[in-house]
Amino acid sequence: MNFNLTDDQQAFVDTARAFAEKEMAPHAARWDAEHYFPIEVFRKAGEMGFMGMYTPESAGGFGMSRLDSALIFEQLAMGCTATTAMMTIHNMVSWMIGSFAKPEVAEQFCSELVTGEKLGSYCLTEPGSGSDAANLRTSAKKDGDEYVLNGSKMFISGAGATDVLVVMARTGGEGAKGISAFVVPADAAGIHYGKAEEKMGWNAQPTRLVTFEDVRIPADYLLGEEGEGFKFAMMGLDGGRINIAVCSVGTAQAALNTARDYMHERSQFGKPLAAFQAMQFKLADMATELVAARQMVRLAAFKVDENDADKTTYCAMAKRFATDIGFQVCNEALQIHGGYGYIKEYPLERYVRDVRVHQILEGTNEIMRLIIARRILADGSAELL
């Protein structure tokens, strides 16, 4: 049990940190204020290998472990939370196509996804089914050598600005076994995009409703076999929960760093804030909880890489804990800044707005608690390790 990073992992961290400091952090406030989707940064990230990290090598990706990918995402999130979150979604799309599409279809789409030349969105959530994904209503009907898609998807990150969609749709009966997965060109005839949602955070990426009206795609664009879509979606959610958790950890670390520096710079009653024991205790608690969250996320990533039988439970634990702690640390960092934390000249209010949604995405944290509780109750034991 070695918790130290390998030389290769440290190199990944250093490279990602340098990229975040140069290409993301200096622009994140402007992207947020202008609701700007930085496509050029995704292209540069693709040149660095950040857009196809765990996509299989057979599809042109790097085949990295989820742990190594999480190390990189944490550093990128310190530069811009919303942009990194979009990178994690794109990586999931590229991985899903590269892993489950027919080889010729994987080559067709992944060759440009892994370089960042094209961007992907993931279409699972619907107006009537969020966490209850097994009851989605979007349909895909076989018609000769094509499928015809009809329905709507909601809260789709990047929608209207991306090039490729992975869509979960119903090909069979009710429940999970009737769901299949498809790769769909984002500009296919019959796809309509709603207005960009006005959101509390994540303003550096658009979020829209996507409607499918008699959208025809080749039958070869089916991922895997009919009825396997829900399985793929759940596999995607395990990784997605690690990704969103590590985005919280990275953002919280940036907030902690900012608060630490401010405590040295700001003086009250004739001495710096760092000299007040109450402030020291607050910073100590923030750092301790953040380290615990980081280790839990890395453990969950390791469990996914090992295909552990309890990987879903660990991912749910990591997502629940890290997103809650990430928000708390960012909020405490804002509090340390007093009134300055509430104004946009400082990044704290943006950190708080951006990480708040992490407690909702990839299944709300209440759903995470249900996943954990059902595992423990079914086994009759609380001893997962």
Short mmCIF file of C-alpha atoms in Angstrom, two decimals:
data_model
loop_
_atom_site.label_atom_id
_atom_site.label_comp_id
_atom_site.label_asym_id
_atom_site.label_seq_id
_atom_site.Cartn_x
_atom_site.Cartn_y
_atom_site.Cartn_z
CA MET A 1 0.00 0.00 0.00
CA ASN A 2 2.04 2.90 -1.34
CA PHE A 3 0.39 6.32 -1.32
CA ASN A 4 3.31 8.08 -2.99
CA LEU A 5 2.99 9.09 -6.62
CA THR A 6 5.23 7.32 -9.11
CA ASP A 7 7.65 9.35 -11.20
CA ASP A 8 5.26 9.11 -14.14
CA GLN A 9 2.30 10.24 -12.03
CA GLN A 10 4.27 13.19 -10.67
CA ALA A 11 5.15 14.14 -14.23
CA PHE A 12 1.43 14.03 -15.15
CA VAL A 13 0.64 16.30 -12.18
CA ASP A 14 3.40 18.78 -13.00
CA THR A 15 2.40 18.96 -16.67
CA ALA A 16 -1.29 19.45 -15.90
CA ARG A 17 -0.54 22.08 -13.27
CA ALA A 18 1.63 24.05 -15.69
CA PHE A 19 -1.12 23.89 -18.33
CA ALA A 20 -3.77 25.05 -15.84
CA GLU A 21 -1.63 27.94 -14.60
CA LYS A 22 -0.81 29.15 -18.11
CA GLU A 23 -3.88 28.39 -20.22
CA MET A 24 -6.80 28.33 -17.76
CA ALA A 25 -6.41 30.21 -14.48
CA PRO A 26 -5.61 33.63 -16.02
CA HIS A 27 -8.79 33.52 -18.12
CA ALA A 28 -11.29 31.67 -15.90
CA ALA A 29 -12.91 34.80 -14.44
CA ARG A 30 -13.49 36.28 -17.91
CA TRP A 31 -14.89 33.01 -19.26
CA ASP A 32 -17.30 32.93 -16.34
CA ALA A 33 -18.35 36.57 -16.70
CA GLU A 34 -18.81 36.39 -20.48
CA HIS A 35 -20.28 32.86 -20.53
CA TYR A 36 -17.49 32.01 -22.94
CA PHE A 37 -16.87 28.42 -24.08
CA PRO A 38 -13.08 28.23 -24.66
CA ILE A 39 -12.91 25.89 -27.64
CA GLU A 40 -9.33 26.92 -28.35
CA VAL A 41 -8.28 25.68 -24.91
CA PHE A 42 -9.83 22.28 -25.59
CA ARG A 43 -7.75 22.11 -28.76
CA LYS A 44 -4.60 22.88 -26.75
CA ALA A 45 -5.64 20.34 -24.13
CA GLY A 46 -5.96 17.79 -26.92
CA GLU A 47 -2.40 18.52 -27.99
CA MET A 48 -1.34 17.71 -24.42
CA GLY A 49 -3.27 14.43 -24.44
CA PHE A 50 -5.94 15.58 -21.98
CA MET A 51 -8.95 14.92 -24.24
CA GLY A 52 -8.64 11.14 -24.64
CA MET A 53 -6.92 10.07 -21.45
CA TYR A 54 -8.70 6.78 -20.73
CA THR A 55 -10.00 6.19 -24.24
CA PRO A 56 -8.58 2.81 -25.35
CA GLU A 57 -5.33 2.90 -27.29
CA SER A 58 -7.04 0.86 -30.01
CA ALA A 59 -9.25 3.92 -30.66
CA GLY A 60 -6.38 6.38 -30.62
CA GLY A 61 -6.54 7.28 -26.93
CA PHE A 62 -3.95 6.89 -24.21
CA GLY A 63 -5.57 4.07 -22.24
CA MET A 64 -4.68 5.70 -18.93
CA SER A 65 -5.96 4.44 -15.60
CA ARG A 66 -8.77 6.27 -13.85
CA LEU A 67 -6.37 7.08 -11.03
CA ASP A 68 -3.85 8.75 -13.35
CA SER A 69 -6.67 10.63 -15.08
CA ALA A 70 -7.99 11.84 -11.73
CA LEU A 71 -4.57 13.21 -10.82
CA ILE A 72 -4.60 15.28 -14.00
CA PHE A 73 -8.20 16.47 -13.63
CA GLU A 74 -7.49 17.68 -10.09
CA GLN A 75 -4.72 19.95 -11.33
CA LEU A 76 -6.78 21.23 -14.26
CA ALA A 77 -9.71 22.04 -11.95
CA MET A 78 -7.44 24.36 -10.00
CA GLY A 79 -7.28 26.46 -13.18
CA CYS A 80 -10.98 26.46 -14.15
CA THR A 81 -13.65 24.24 -12.64
CA ALA A 82 -16.26 24.54 -15.39
CA THR A 83 -13.81 23.98 -18.25
CA THR A 84 -12.29 20.95 -16.54
CA ALA A 85 -15.73 19.50 -15.87
CA MET A 86 -16.45 19.76 -19.60
CA MET A 87 -13.17 17.96 -20.30
CA THR A 88 -14.24 15.12 -18.02
CA ILE A 89 -17.57 14.77 -19.87
CA HIS A 90 -15.76 14.80 -23.20
CA ASN A 91 -13.36 12.12 -21.97
CA MET A 92 -16.31 9.94 -20.93
CA VAL A 93 -17.89 10.32 -24.39
CA SER A 94 -14.63 9.43 -26.13
CA TRP A 95 -14.09 6.46 -23.80
CA MET A 96 -17.60 5.14 -24.34
CA ILE A 97 -17.34 5.34 -28.13
CA GLY A 98 -13.82 3.91 -28.15
CA SER A 99 -14.81 1.05 -25.86
CA PHE A 100 -18.19 -0.03 -27.22
CA ALA A 101 -18.57 1.17 -30.82
CA LYS A 102 -17.76 -0.99 -33.81
CA PRO A 103 -14.06 -0.56 -34.68
CA GLU A 104 -14.74 1.43 -37.84
CA VAL A 105 -17.19 3.73 -36.00
CA ALA A 106 -14.73 4.20 -33.13
CA GLU A 107 -12.04 5.16 -35.61
CA GLN A 108 -14.38 7.54 -37.42
CA PHE A 109 -15.28 9.52 -34.30
CA CYS A 110 -12.45 9.03 -31.81
CA SER A 111 -9.69 10.11 -34.17
CA GLU A 112 -10.86 13.71 -33.77
CA LEU A 113 -12.29 13.45 -30.25
CA VAL A 114 -9.01 12.42 -28.63
CA THR A 115 -7.23 15.40 -30.19
CA GLY A 116 -9.89 17.90 -29.13
CA GLU A 117 -10.61 18.79 -32.75
CA LYS A 118 -14.18 17.68 -32.09
CA LEU A 119 -16.00 17.80 -28.76
CA GLY A 120 -18.53 15.42 -27.25
CA SER A 121 -21.62 15.72 -25.04
CA TYR A 122 -23.35 13.00 -23.03
CA CYS A 123 -27.14 12.76 -23.28
CA LEU A 124 -28.73 10.75 -20.46
CA THR A 125 -30.86 13.08 -18.32
CA GLU A 126 -34.41 13.85 -19.46
CA PRO A 127 -37.09 16.28 -18.26
CA GLY A 128 -38.89 13.41 -16.56
CA SER A 129 -35.95 11.24 -15.49
CA GLY A 130 -32.83 12.51 -13.78
CA SER A 131 -31.44 10.08 -11.24
CA ASP A 132 -34.15 7.60 -12.31
CA ALA A 133 -32.32 6.89 -15.58
CA ALA A 134 -33.93 3.48 -16.08
CA ASN A 135 -37.24 5.21 -16.84
CA LEU A 136 -36.01 7.41 -19.68
CA ARG A 137 -38.50 7.91 -22.55
CA THR A 138 -36.37 8.91 -25.57
CA SER A 139 -36.90 6.18 -28.17
CA ALA A 140 -34.83 4.64 -30.95
CA LYS A 141 -36.80 2.60 -33.45
CA LYS A 142 -35.06 0.31 -35.94
CA ASP A 143 -36.00 1.10 -39.54
CA GLY A 144 -34.04 -1.01 -42.01
CA ASP A 145 -30.38 -0.13 -41.69
CA GLU A 146 -31.13 2.95 -39.59
CA TYR A 147 -32.41 3.94 -36.16
CA VAL A 148 -34.90 6.79 -35.76
CA LEU A 149 -34.59 8.78 -32.52
CA ASN A 150 -37.34 10.81 -30.87
CA GLY A 151 -37.40 12.48 -27.47
CA SER A 152 -35.68 15.11 -25.35
CA LYS A 153 -32.60 15.36 -23.17
CA MET A 154 -32.15 18.02 -20.49
CA PHE A 155 -29.23 19.79 -18.79
CA ILE A 156 -26.78 18.65 -21.47
CA SER A 157 -23.34 20.17 -20.97
CA GLY A 158 -21.79 21.65 -24.09
CA ALA A 159 -24.96 21.10 -26.13
CA GLY A 160 -25.09 23.31 -29.18
CA ALA A 161 -21.32 23.82 -29.14
CA THR A 162 -20.13 20.21 -29.42
CA ASP A 163 -19.86 17.90 -32.41
CA VAL A 164 -20.73 14.41 -31.18
CA LEU A 165 -23.43 13.13 -28.83
CA VAL A 166 -23.66 9.84 -26.96
CA VAL A 167 -27.39 9.29 -26.49
CA MET A 168 -29.21 6.81 -24.28
CA ALA A 169 -32.54 5.78 -25.83
CA ARG A 170 -35.16 3.09 -25.40
CA THR A 171 -35.13 0.31 -28.01
CA GLY A 172 -37.05 -2.26 -25.98
CA GLY A 173 -39.52 -2.57 -23.15
CA GLU A 174 -39.72 -0.78 -19.83
CA GLY A 175 -36.84 -0.63 -17.39
CA ALA A 176 -33.09 -0.81 -17.68
CA LYS A 177 -32.97 -3.75 -20.11
CA GLY A 178 -34.77 -1.76 -22.78
CA ILE A 179 -32.13 0.98 -23.01
CA SER A 180 -29.47 1.19 -25.72
CA ALA A 181 -26.65 3.64 -26.42
CA PHE A 182 -25.89 5.45 -29.67
CA VAL A 183 -23.32 7.82 -31.10
CA VAL A 184 -25.07 10.68 -32.92
CA PRO A 185 -23.53 13.52 -34.96
CA ALA A 186 -24.55 16.72 -33.18
CA ASP A 187 -25.61 18.37 -36.44
CA ALA A 188 -27.84 15.51 -37.63
CA ALA A 189 -31.12 16.56 -39.25
CA GLY A 190 -33.93 16.73 -36.70
CA ILE A 191 -31.83 17.74 -33.68
CA HIS A 192 -32.91 21.02 -32.07
CA TYR A 193 -31.15 22.89 -29.27
CA GLY A 194 -32.89 25.03 -26.68
CA LYS A 195 -31.64 28.29 -25.23
CA ALA A 196 -28.52 28.26 -23.09
CA GLU A 197 -29.65 27.96 -19.48
CA GLU A 198 -28.88 30.84 -17.11
CA LYS A 199 -27.02 29.05 -14.34
CA MET A 200 -25.58 29.85 -10.93
CA GLY A 201 -22.18 28.49 -11.99
CA TRP A 202 -20.43 26.50 -14.70
CA ASN A 203 -20.84 29.54 -16.94
CA ALA A 204 -17.81 28.65 -19.09
CA GLN A 205 -19.85 25.89 -20.73
CA PRO A 206 -23.35 26.05 -22.22
CA THR A 207 -26.17 23.86 -20.91
CA ARG A 208 -29.16 23.23 -23.14
CA LEU A 209 -32.21 21.08 -23.81
CA VAL A 210 -31.71 18.78 -26.82
CA THR A 211 -34.73 17.58 -28.79
CA PHE A 212 -34.68 14.71 -31.28
CA GLU A 213 -37.39 14.70 -33.96
CA ASP A 214 -37.16 11.72 -36.32
CA VAL A 215 -33.36 11.82 -36.20
CA ARG A 216 -32.01 9.09 -38.47
CA ILE A 217 -28.62 7.52 -37.83
CA PRO A 218 -26.93 4.43 -39.32
CA ALA A 219 -27.64 1.22 -37.41
CA ASP A 220 -23.87 0.82 -37.03
CA TYR A 221 -23.89 3.81 -34.65
CA LEU A 222 -25.37 1.55 -31.95
CA LEU A 223 -22.86 1.06 -29.13
CA GLY A 224 -22.53 -2.59 -28.19
CA GLU A 225 -25.79 -4.49 -28.55
CA GLU A 226 -29.39 -3.46 -28.00
CA GLY A 227 -30.22 -3.45 -24.31
CA GLU A 228 -26.66 -2.74 -23.13
CA GLY A 229 -27.06 1.01 -22.86
CA PHE A 230 -27.99 1.11 -19.18
CA LYS A 231 -24.96 -1.01 -18.33
CA PHE A 232 -22.73 1.41 -20.23
CA ALA A 233 -24.42 4.36 -18.54
CA MET A 234 -23.77 2.93 -15.08
CA MET A 235 -20.13 2.27 -15.97
CA GLY A 236 -19.94 5.85 -17.17
CA LEU A 237 -21.47 7.11 -13.94
CA ASP A 238 -18.86 5.31 -11.81
CA GLY A 239 -16.13 7.16 -13.67
CA GLY A 240 -18.20 10.34 -13.84
CA ARG A 241 -18.57 10.38 -10.07
CA ILE A 242 -14.82 10.15 -9.66
CA ASN A 243 -14.38 12.96 -12.17
CA ILE A 244 -16.87 15.34 -10.58
CA ALA A 245 -15.48 14.55 -7.13
CA VAL A 246 -11.93 15.31 -8.19
CA CYS A 247 -13.06 18.58 -9.78
CA SER A 248 -14.36 19.52 -6.32
CA VAL A 249 -11.05 18.55 -4.74
CA GLY A 250 -9.03 20.60 -7.22
CA THR A 251 -11.22 23.67 -6.84
CA ALA A 252 -11.17 23.37 -3.07
CA GLN A 253 -7.38 23.16 -3.12
CA ALA A 254 -7.26 26.37 -5.16
CA ALA A 255 -9.59 27.99 -2.61
CA LEU A 256 -7.44 26.79 0.29
CA ASN A 257 -4.29 28.13 -1.36
CA THR A 258 -5.95 31.50 -1.91
CA ALA A 259 -7.18 31.65 1.70
CA ARG A 260 -3.73 30.76 3.04
CA ASP A 261 -2.10 33.55 1.05
CA TYR A 262 -4.78 36.02 2.13
CA MET A 263 -4.24 35.15 5.79
CA HIS A 264 -0.61 36.19 5.45
CA GLU A 265 -1.44 39.38 3.55
CA ARG A 266 -4.44 40.68 5.50
CA SER A 267 -3.89 42.31 8.91
CA GLN A 268 -6.46 43.09 11.59
CA PHE A 269 -5.88 44.56 15.05
CA GLY A 270 -2.23 45.02 14.28
CA LYS A 271 -1.33 41.48 13.18
CA PRO A 272 -1.90 39.21 10.18
CA LEU A 273 -4.89 36.90 10.14
CA ALA A 274 -2.47 33.97 10.12
CA ALA A 275 -1.46 34.90 13.68
CA PHE A 276 -4.96 34.32 15.10
CA GLN A 277 -5.35 30.83 16.53
CA ALA A 278 -9.03 30.60 15.56
CA MET A 279 -8.08 31.20 11.95
CA GLN A 280 -5.30 28.63 12.17
CA PHE A 281 -7.78 26.05 13.45
CA LYS A 282 -10.16 26.82 10.60
CA LEU A 283 -7.39 26.39 8.02
CA ALA A 284 -6.25 23.16 9.68
CA ASP A 285 -9.75 21.67 9.49
CA MET A 286 -10.10 22.67 5.85
CA ALA A 287 -6.77 21.07 4.95
CA THR A 288 -7.50 17.88 6.92
CA GLU A 289 -10.92 17.35 5.33
CA LEU A 290 -9.54 18.09 1.88
CA VAL A 291 -6.79 15.48 2.25
CA ALA A 292 -9.40 12.94 3.39
CA ALA A 293 -11.55 13.73 0.35
CA ARG A 294 -8.58 13.43 -2.00
CA GLN A 295 -7.61 10.03 -0.62
CA MET A 296 -11.16 8.76 -0.86
CA VAL A 297 -11.36 9.82 -4.52
CA ARG A 298 -8.06 8.14 -5.31
CA LEU A 299 -9.21 4.97 -3.55
CA ALA A 300 -12.40 4.93 -5.61
CA ALA A 301 -10.41 5.41 -8.82
CA PHE A 302 -8.15 2.52 -7.80
CA LYS A 303 -11.21 0.33 -7.18
CA VAL A 304 -12.50 1.11 -10.69
CA ASP A 305 -9.10 0.31 -12.21
CA GLU A 306 -9.08 -2.99 -10.32
CA ASN A 307 -12.69 -3.73 -11.31
CA ASP A 308 -13.43 -4.31 -7.65
CA ALA A 309 -16.85 -5.78 -6.88
CA ASP A 310 -17.63 -2.78 -4.68
CA LYS A 311 -16.35 -0.11 -7.08
CA THR A 312 -19.78 1.50 -7.46
CA THR A 313 -20.10 1.88 -3.70
CA TYR A 314 -16.66 3.44 -3.40
CA CYS A 315 -17.43 5.83 -6.25
CA ALA A 316 -20.66 6.86 -4.53
CA MET A 317 -18.80 7.40 -1.25
CA ALA A 318 -16.11 9.46 -2.94
CA LYS A 319 -18.62 11.56 -4.83
CA ARG A 320 -20.76 12.20 -1.74
CA PHE A 321 -17.85 13.06 0.53
CA ALA A 322 -15.61 14.99 -1.84
CA THR A 323 -18.34 17.18 -3.31
CA ASP A 324 -19.69 18.05 0.15
CA ILE A 325 -16.21 18.79 1.50
CA GLY A 326 -15.23 20.66 -1.66
CA PHE A 327 -18.17 23.02 -1.23
CA GLN A 328 -17.50 23.46 2.49
CA VAL A 329 -13.83 24.28 1.94
CA CYS A 330 -14.64 26.81 -0.78
CA ASN A 331 -17.33 28.38 1.41
CA GLU A 332 -14.96 28.61 4.40
CA ALA A 333 -12.29 30.15 2.18
CA LEU A 334 -14.81 32.78 1.11
CA GLN A 335 -15.65 33.43 4.77
CA ILE A 336 -11.97 33.96 5.60
CA HIS A 337 -11.89 36.70 2.98
CA GLY A 338 -14.84 38.50 4.57
CA GLY A 339 -16.48 40.99 2.22
CA TYR A 340 -13.68 40.56 -0.31
CA GLY A 341 -14.70 36.95 -0.81
CA TYR A 342 -18.10 38.09 -2.04
CA ILE A 343 -16.87 40.31 -4.85
CA LYS A 344 -15.75 39.13 -8.27
CA GLU A 345 -12.30 40.67 -8.00
CA TYR A 346 -11.44 37.54 -6.00
CA PRO A 347 -12.11 33.98 -7.28
CA LEU A 348 -13.80 32.69 -4.11
CA GLU A 349 -17.40 33.46 -5.09
CA ARG A 350 -16.82 31.71 -8.44
CA TYR A 351 -15.37 28.67 -6.71
CA VAL A 352 -18.45 28.44 -4.49
CA ARG A 353 -20.85 28.81 -7.42
CA ASP A 354 -19.01 26.29 -9.58
CA VAL A 355 -18.66 23.50 -7.01
CA ARG A 356 -22.22 23.74 -5.69
CA VAL A 357 -23.59 21.88 -8.71
CA HIS A 358 -21.22 18.96 -8.08
CA GLN A 359 -23.42 17.90 -5.17
CA ILE A 360 -26.28 17.46 -7.64
CA LEU A 361 -24.66 16.02 -10.77
CA GLU A 362 -23.97 12.33 -11.51
CA GLY A 363 -26.77 11.50 -9.10
CA THR A 364 -27.56 13.76 -6.14
CA ASN A 365 -25.72 13.11 -2.91
CA GLU A 366 -28.96 11.75 -1.48
CA ILE A 367 -28.84 9.08 -4.21
CA MET A 368 -25.21 8.40 -3.27
CA ARG A 369 -26.30 7.72 0.30
CA LEU A 370 -28.93 5.26 -0.94
CA ILE A 371 -26.33 3.37 -3.02
CA ILE A 372 -24.02 3.12 -0.02
CA ALA A 373 -26.77 2.15 2.44
CA ARG A 374 -28.20 -0.56 0.18
CA ARG A 375 -24.77 -2.13 -0.23
CA ILE A 376 -24.14 -2.19 3.51
CA LEU A 377 -27.63 -3.45 4.40
CA ALA A 378 -27.57 -6.14 1.71
CA ASP A 379 -24.19 -7.44 2.87
CA GLY A 380 -24.96 -7.23 6.55
CA SER A 381 -21.60 -5.61 7.17
CA ALA A 382 -20.21 -2.08 7.25
CA GLU A 383 -16.65 -3.32 6.70
CA LEU A 384 -15.95 -2.51 3.06
CA LEU A 385 -12.18 -2.40 3.34
#
